[in-house]
Coordinates of C-alpha atoms in Angstrom, one line a residue:
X967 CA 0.0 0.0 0.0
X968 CA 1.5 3.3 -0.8
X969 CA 1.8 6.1 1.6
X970 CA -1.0 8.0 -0.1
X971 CA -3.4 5.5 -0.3
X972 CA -2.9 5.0 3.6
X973 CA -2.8 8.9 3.6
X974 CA -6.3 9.0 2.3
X975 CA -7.6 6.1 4.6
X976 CA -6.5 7.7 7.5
X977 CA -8.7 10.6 6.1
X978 CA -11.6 9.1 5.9
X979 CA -10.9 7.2 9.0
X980 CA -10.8 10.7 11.3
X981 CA -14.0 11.7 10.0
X982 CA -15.6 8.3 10.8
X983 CA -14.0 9.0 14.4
X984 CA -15.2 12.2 14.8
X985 CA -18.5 12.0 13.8
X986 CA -18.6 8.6 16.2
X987 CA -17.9 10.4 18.8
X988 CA -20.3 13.2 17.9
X989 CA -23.1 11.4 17.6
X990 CA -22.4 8.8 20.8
X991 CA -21.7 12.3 22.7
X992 CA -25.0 13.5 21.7
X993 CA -27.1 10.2 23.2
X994 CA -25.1 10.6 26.2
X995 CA -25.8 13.7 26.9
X996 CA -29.6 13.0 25.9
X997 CA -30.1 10.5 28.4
X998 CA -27.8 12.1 31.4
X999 CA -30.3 15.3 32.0
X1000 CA -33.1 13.7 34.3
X1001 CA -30.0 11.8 35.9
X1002 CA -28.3 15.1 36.7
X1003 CA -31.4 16.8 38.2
X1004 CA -32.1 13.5 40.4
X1005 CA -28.5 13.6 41.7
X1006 CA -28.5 17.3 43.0
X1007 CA -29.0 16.0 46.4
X1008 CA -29.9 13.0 48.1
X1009 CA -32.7 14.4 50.0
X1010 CA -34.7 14.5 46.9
X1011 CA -37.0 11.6 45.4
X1012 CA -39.5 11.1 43.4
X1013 CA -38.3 13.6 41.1
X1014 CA -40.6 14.4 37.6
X1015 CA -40.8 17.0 35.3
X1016 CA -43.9 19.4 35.4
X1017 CA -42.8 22.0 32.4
X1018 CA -39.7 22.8 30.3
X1019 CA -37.1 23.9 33.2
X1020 CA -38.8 23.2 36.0
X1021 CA -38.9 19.6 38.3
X1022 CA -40.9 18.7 41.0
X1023 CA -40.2 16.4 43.6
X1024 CA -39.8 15.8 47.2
X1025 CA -38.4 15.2 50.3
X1026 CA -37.2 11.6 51.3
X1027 CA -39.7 10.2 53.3
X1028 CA -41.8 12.5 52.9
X1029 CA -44.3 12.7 50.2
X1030 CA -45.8 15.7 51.3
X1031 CA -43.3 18.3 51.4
X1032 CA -42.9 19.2 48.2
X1033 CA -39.8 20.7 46.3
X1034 CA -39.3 22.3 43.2
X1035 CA -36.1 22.8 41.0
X1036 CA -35.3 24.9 38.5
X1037 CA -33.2 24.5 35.7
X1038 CA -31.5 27.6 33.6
X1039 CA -28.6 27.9 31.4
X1040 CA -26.6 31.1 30.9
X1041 CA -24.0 31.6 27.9
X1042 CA -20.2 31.8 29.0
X1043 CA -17.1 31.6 27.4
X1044 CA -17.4 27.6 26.4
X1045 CA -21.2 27.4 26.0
X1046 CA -24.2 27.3 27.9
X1047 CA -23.5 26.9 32.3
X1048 CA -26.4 25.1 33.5
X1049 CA -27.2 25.6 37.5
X1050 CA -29.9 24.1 39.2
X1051 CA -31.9 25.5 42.0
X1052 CA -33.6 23.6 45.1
X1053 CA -36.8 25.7 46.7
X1054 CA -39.4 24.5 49.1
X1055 CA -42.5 25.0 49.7
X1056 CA -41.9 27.8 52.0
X1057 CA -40.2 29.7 48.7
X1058 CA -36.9 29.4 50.3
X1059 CA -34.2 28.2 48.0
X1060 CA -32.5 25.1 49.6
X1061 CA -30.1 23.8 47.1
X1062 CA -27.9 25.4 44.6
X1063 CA -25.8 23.4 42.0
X1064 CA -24.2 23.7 39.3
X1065 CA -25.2 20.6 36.7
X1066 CA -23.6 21.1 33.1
X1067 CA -20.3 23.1 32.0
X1068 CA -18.4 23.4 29.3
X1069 CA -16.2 25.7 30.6
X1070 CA -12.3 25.4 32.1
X1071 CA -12.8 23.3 35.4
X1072 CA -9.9 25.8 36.9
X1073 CA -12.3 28.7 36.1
X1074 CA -15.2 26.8 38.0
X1075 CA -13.0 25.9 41.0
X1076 CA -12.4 29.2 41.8
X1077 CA -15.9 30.3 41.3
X1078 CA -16.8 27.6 43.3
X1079 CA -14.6 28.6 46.2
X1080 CA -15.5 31.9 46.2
X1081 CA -18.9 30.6 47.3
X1082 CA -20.8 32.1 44.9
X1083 CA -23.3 29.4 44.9
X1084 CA -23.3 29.2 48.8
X1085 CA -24.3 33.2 48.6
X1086 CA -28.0 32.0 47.7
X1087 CA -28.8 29.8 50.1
X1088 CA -31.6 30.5 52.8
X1089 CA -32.6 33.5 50.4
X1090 CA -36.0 33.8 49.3
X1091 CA -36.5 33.0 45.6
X1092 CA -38.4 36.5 44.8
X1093 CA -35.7 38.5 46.4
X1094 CA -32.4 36.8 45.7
X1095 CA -29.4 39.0 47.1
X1096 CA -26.6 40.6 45.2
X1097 CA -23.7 38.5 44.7
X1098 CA -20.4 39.7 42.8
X1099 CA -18.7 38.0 40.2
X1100 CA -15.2 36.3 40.7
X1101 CA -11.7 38.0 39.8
X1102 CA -10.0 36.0 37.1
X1103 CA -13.6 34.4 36.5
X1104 CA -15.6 36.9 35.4
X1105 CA -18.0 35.4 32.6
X1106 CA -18.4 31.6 34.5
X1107 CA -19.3 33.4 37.8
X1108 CA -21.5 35.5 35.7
X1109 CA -23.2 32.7 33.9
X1110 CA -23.8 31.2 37.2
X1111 CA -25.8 33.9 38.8
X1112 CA -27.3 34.5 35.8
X1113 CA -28.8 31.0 36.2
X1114 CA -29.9 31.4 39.1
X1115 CA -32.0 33.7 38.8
X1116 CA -33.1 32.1 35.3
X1117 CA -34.1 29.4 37.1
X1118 CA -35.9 31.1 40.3
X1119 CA -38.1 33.0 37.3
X1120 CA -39.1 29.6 35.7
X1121 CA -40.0 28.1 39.1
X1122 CA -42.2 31.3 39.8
X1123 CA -43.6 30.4 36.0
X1124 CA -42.3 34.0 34.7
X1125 CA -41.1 34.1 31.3
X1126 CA -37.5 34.4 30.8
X1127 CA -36.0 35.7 27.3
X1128 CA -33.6 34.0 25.8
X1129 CA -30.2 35.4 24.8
X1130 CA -29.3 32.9 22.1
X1131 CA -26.3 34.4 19.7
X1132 CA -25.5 37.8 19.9
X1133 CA -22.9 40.0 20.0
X1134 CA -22.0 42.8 22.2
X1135 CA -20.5 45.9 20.7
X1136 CA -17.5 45.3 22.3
X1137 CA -17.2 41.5 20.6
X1138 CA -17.8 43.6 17.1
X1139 CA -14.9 45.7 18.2
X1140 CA -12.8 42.5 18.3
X1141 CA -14.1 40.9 15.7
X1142 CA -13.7 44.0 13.2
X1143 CA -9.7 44.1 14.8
X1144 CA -9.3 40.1 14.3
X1145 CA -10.8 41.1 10.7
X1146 CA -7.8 43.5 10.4
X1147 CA -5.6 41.3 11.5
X1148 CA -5.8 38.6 9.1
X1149 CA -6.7 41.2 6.1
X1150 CA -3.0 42.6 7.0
X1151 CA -1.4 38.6 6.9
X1152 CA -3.2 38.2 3.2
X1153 CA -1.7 41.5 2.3
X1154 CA 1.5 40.8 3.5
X1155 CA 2.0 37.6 2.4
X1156 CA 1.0 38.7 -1.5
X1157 CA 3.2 40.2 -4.2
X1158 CA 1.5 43.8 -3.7
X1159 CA 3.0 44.1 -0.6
X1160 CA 6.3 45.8 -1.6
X1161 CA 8.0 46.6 2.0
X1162 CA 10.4 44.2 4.1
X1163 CA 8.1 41.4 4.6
X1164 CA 10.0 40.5 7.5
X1165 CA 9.6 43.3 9.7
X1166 CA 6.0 43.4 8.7
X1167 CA 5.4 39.8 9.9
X1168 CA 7.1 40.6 13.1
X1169 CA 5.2 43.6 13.9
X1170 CA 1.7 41.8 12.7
X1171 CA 2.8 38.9 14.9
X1172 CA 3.8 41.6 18.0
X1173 CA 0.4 43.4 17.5
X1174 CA -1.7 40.0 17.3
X1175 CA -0.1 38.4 20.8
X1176 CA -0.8 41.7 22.6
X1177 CA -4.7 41.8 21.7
X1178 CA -5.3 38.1 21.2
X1179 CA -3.2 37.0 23.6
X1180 CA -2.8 39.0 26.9
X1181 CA -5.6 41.5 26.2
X1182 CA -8.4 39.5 24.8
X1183 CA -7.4 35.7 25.9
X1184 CA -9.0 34.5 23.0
X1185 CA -6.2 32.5 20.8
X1186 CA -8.2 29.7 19.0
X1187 CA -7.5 26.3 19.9
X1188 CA -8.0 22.5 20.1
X1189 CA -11.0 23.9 22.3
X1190 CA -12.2 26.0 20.1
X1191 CA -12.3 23.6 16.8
X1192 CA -14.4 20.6 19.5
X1193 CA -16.7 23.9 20.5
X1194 CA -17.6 24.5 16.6
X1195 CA -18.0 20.9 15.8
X1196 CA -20.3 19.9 19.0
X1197 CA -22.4 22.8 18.1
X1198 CA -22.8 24.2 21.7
X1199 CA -22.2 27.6 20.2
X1200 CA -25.1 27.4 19.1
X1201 CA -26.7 28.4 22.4
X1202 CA -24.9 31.3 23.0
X1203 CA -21.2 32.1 24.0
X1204 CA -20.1 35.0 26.7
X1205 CA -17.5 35.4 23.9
X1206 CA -17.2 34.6 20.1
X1207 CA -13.3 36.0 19.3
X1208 CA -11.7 32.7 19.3
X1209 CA -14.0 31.4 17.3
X1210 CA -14.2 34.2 14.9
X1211 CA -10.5 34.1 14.4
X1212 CA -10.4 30.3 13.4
X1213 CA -13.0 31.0 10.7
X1214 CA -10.9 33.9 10.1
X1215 CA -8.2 31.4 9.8
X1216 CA -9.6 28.9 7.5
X1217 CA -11.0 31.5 4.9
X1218 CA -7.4 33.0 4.7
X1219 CA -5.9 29.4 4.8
X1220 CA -8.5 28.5 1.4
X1221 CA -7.6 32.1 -0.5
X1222 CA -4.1 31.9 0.1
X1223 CA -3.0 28.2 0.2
X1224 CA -0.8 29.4 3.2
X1225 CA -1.1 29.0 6.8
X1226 CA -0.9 32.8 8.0
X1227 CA -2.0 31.6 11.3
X1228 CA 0.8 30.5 12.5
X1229 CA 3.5 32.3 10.9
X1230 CA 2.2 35.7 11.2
X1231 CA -0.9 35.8 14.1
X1232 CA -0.8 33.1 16.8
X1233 CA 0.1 34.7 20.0
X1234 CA 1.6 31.5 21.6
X1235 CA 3.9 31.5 18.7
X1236 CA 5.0 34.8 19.1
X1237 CA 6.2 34.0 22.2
X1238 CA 8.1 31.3 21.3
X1239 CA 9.6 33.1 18.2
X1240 CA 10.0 36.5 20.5
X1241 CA 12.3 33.6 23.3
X1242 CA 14.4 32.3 20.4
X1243 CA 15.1 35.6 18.2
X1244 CA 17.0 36.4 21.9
X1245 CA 19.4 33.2 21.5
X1246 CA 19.2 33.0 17.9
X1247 CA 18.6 29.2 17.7
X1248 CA 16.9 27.0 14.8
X1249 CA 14.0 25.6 14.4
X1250 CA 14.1 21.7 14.6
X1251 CA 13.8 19.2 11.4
X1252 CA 10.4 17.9 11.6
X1253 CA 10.3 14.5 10.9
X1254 CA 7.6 12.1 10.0
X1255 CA 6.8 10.7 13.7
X1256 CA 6.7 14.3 14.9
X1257 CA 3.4 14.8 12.7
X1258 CA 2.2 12.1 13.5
X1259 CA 2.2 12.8 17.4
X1260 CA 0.8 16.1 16.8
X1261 CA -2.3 14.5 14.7
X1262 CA -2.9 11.6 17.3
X1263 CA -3.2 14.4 20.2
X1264 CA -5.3 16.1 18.0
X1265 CA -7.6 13.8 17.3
X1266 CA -7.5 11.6 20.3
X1267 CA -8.3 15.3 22.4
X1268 CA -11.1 16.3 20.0
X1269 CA -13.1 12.9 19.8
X1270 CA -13.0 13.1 23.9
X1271 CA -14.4 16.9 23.5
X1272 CA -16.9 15.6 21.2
X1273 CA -18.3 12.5 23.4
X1274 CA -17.9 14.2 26.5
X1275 CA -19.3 17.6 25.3
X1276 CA -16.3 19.6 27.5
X1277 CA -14.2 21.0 24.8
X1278 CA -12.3 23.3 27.4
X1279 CA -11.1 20.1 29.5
X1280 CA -9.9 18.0 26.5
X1281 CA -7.8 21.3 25.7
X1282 CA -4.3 20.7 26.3
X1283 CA -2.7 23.7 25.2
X1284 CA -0.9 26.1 28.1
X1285 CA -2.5 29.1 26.2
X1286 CA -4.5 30.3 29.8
X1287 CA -1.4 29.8 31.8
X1288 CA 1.0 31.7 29.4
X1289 CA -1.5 34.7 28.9
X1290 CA -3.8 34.8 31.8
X1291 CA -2.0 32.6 34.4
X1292 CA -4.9 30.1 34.7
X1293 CA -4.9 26.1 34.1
X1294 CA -4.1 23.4 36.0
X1295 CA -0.5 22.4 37.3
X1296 CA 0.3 20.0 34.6
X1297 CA -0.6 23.2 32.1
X1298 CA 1.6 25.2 34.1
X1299 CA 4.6 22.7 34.4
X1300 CA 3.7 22.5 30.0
X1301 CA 4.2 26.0 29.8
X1302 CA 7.4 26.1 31.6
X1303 CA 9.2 23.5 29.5
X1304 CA 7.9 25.2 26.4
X1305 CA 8.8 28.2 27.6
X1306 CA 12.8 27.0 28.2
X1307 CA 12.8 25.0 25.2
X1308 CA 11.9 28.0 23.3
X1309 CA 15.3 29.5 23.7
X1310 CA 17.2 26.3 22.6
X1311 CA 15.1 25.6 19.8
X1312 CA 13.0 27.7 17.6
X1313 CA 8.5 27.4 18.2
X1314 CA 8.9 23.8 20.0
X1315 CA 5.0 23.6 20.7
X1316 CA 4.3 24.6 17.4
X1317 CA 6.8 21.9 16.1
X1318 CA 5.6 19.1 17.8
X1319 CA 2.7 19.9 19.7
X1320 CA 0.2 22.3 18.2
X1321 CA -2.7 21.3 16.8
X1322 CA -2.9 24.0 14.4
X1323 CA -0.6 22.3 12.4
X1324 CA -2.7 19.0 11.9
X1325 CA -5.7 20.7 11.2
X1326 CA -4.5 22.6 8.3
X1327 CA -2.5 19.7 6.9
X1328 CA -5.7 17.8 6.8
X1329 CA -7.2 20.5 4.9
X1330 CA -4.5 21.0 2.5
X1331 CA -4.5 17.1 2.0
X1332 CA -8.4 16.9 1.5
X1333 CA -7.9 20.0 -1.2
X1334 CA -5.1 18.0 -3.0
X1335 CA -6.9 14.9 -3.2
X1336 CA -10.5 16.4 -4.1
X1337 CA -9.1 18.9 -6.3
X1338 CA -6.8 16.2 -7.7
X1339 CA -9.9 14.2 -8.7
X1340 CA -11.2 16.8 -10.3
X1341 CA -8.1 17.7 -12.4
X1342 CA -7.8 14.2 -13.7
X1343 CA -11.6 13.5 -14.5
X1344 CA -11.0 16.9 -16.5
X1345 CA -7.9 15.3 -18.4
X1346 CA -9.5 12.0 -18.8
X1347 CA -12.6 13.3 -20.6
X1348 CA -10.2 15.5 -23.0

């Protein structure tokens, strides 16, 4: 079998994968909601639902005292936060919990120990008190209070709009300067641009780690592809940058047959390439096994995105830790090796590592081999 054949198997083969995992992710999620609601806390049985986001139940042993729970979803940076709330009889809200998230668990630990959720307990569900969001977790601690009071309005049977997708002025800011951005690579990297090219991609990639990376955290990633294929963008995101720029990505990637990604706007890489312009050093030969370890993270960290529908966990890029000092310790101990490597050897993550890379050397080999087909069914019939 020749390397292309297997080239093209392996293909086809991702896909099947992918949309395996897709579509098992989907049933379990399906048949895991009731299960969530009737786990929130062991004091609860009986549980049934009486309208779209509301449950009613009640108290073990007791079949009299009646609970109700509320469920509500709010839109943060990796989808839709689901929280639940507990209220008896008395109106008093008894339980919070927080049941589905998409987002970074390290973003939902410190919300969580802030006691944001603790905050609502004992309140009364028509006059819920004031809680503050959580430094360094602004849009999951926002989601969740949002929630809660989502879901104290459907237990009181109110009507509660829906936010769905839409964009703030200031994510139409970014997304006009991520526009820019990648307009500026295309015109770079094309024979009107008549200036030193180099300089040009330096300053692009400079400009593009400052706003992507440590003003806007919002560098596209592994994450980001599983977010776009599972769908739950669908429902709403606190932010749509990173998402924005990979589309951004691919469309320049199709016009230009070029990856002006990662040469001229990922922040992580300008990092690296900023760490070894001080020591000069090389970039590294990249050999055959090195693509291949890069394609089988990929893949094996998107299909567990896709089944367990938590594309932020299955991430395992150190892009939080190097721009907003947030991840877990094995993210920070990843950054810190890349980090050192980067001044021995030149982009070591994006070498062997990034994901970036696979993803675009799938698309270039499915253009090849489609538009290949093409060329010959052309010659064939002349």
């Amino acid at each position: 079998m020749s390397k292309q054949s297997l080239e093209k198997i392996l293909a086809v083969a991702t896909i099947l994968i992918l949309a395996a995992a897709w579509v098992a992710g989907g049933m379990r999620v399906q048949d895991a909601s009731l299960l969530r609601i009737k786990n929130i806390s062991s004091e609860i049985e009986n549980v049934r639902q009486v309208s779209d986001s509301v449950y009613e139940g009640n108290r073990k042993g007791d079949a009299s005292d009646k609970l109700y729970i509320g469920l509500a979803g709010h839109p943060s940076y990796g989808g839709i936060l689901q929280v639940a709330v507990v209220v008896n009889k008395d109106e008093v809200i008894e339980c919070v919990a927080l049941v589905q998230s998409t987002d970074t668990s390290t973003y939902i630990d410190r919300v969580l120990g802030d006691g944001v959720l603790d905050a609502f307990l004992g309140a009364k569900e028509k006059s819920l008190p004031q809680v503050d969001t959580v430094s360094g977790a602004t849009l999951s601690s926002t989601a969740i209070i949002k929630g809660v009071h989502k879901a104290t309005s459907y237990i009181r049977g109110e009507a509660v709009s829906h936010e769905g997708i839409t964009l703030s002025p200031k994510e139409w800011a970014k997304a006009g300067l991520s526009l820019c951005l990648f307009a500026l690579a295309f015109f770079i990297s094309s024979k009107a641009f008549r200036w030193n090219k180099i300089y040009a991609r330096l300053c692009l990639l400079a400009v593009s780690t400052v706003l992507l990376g440590f003003m806007w955290a919002s560098q596209p990633s592994l994450s980001t592809i599983a977010l776009l294929l599972s769908g739950l963008w669908t429902g709403g995101l606190a932010s749509y940058t990173s998402m924005i720029c990979l589309l951004f990505a691919g469309t320049v990637f199709f016009l230009s047959k070029k990856n002006l990604y990662c040469t001229m706007i990922c922040p992580f890489g300008g990092i690296q390439e900023g760490l070894g312009r001080i020591t000069k050093c090389s970039p590294p030969k990249k050999t055959e096994w090195m693509k291949w370890i890069a394609r089988g993270f990929a893949l094996v960290g998107l299909s567990v995105a896709l089944y367990f529908r938590s594309p932020f966990d299955a991430g395992y890029e150190p892009f939080g830790i190097a721009f907003s000092f947030i991840g877990s310790t094995a993210l920070f101990a990843l950054a810190v090796i890349i980090i050192v490597a980067s001044l021995v050897v030149k982009r070591p993550w994006c070498t062997l590592l990034c994901p970036a890379g696979p993803l675009f050397d799938y698309f270039a080999f499915m253009r090849r081999w489609l538009t290949g087909s093409k060329k010959k069914r052309k010659n064939h019939e002349i």
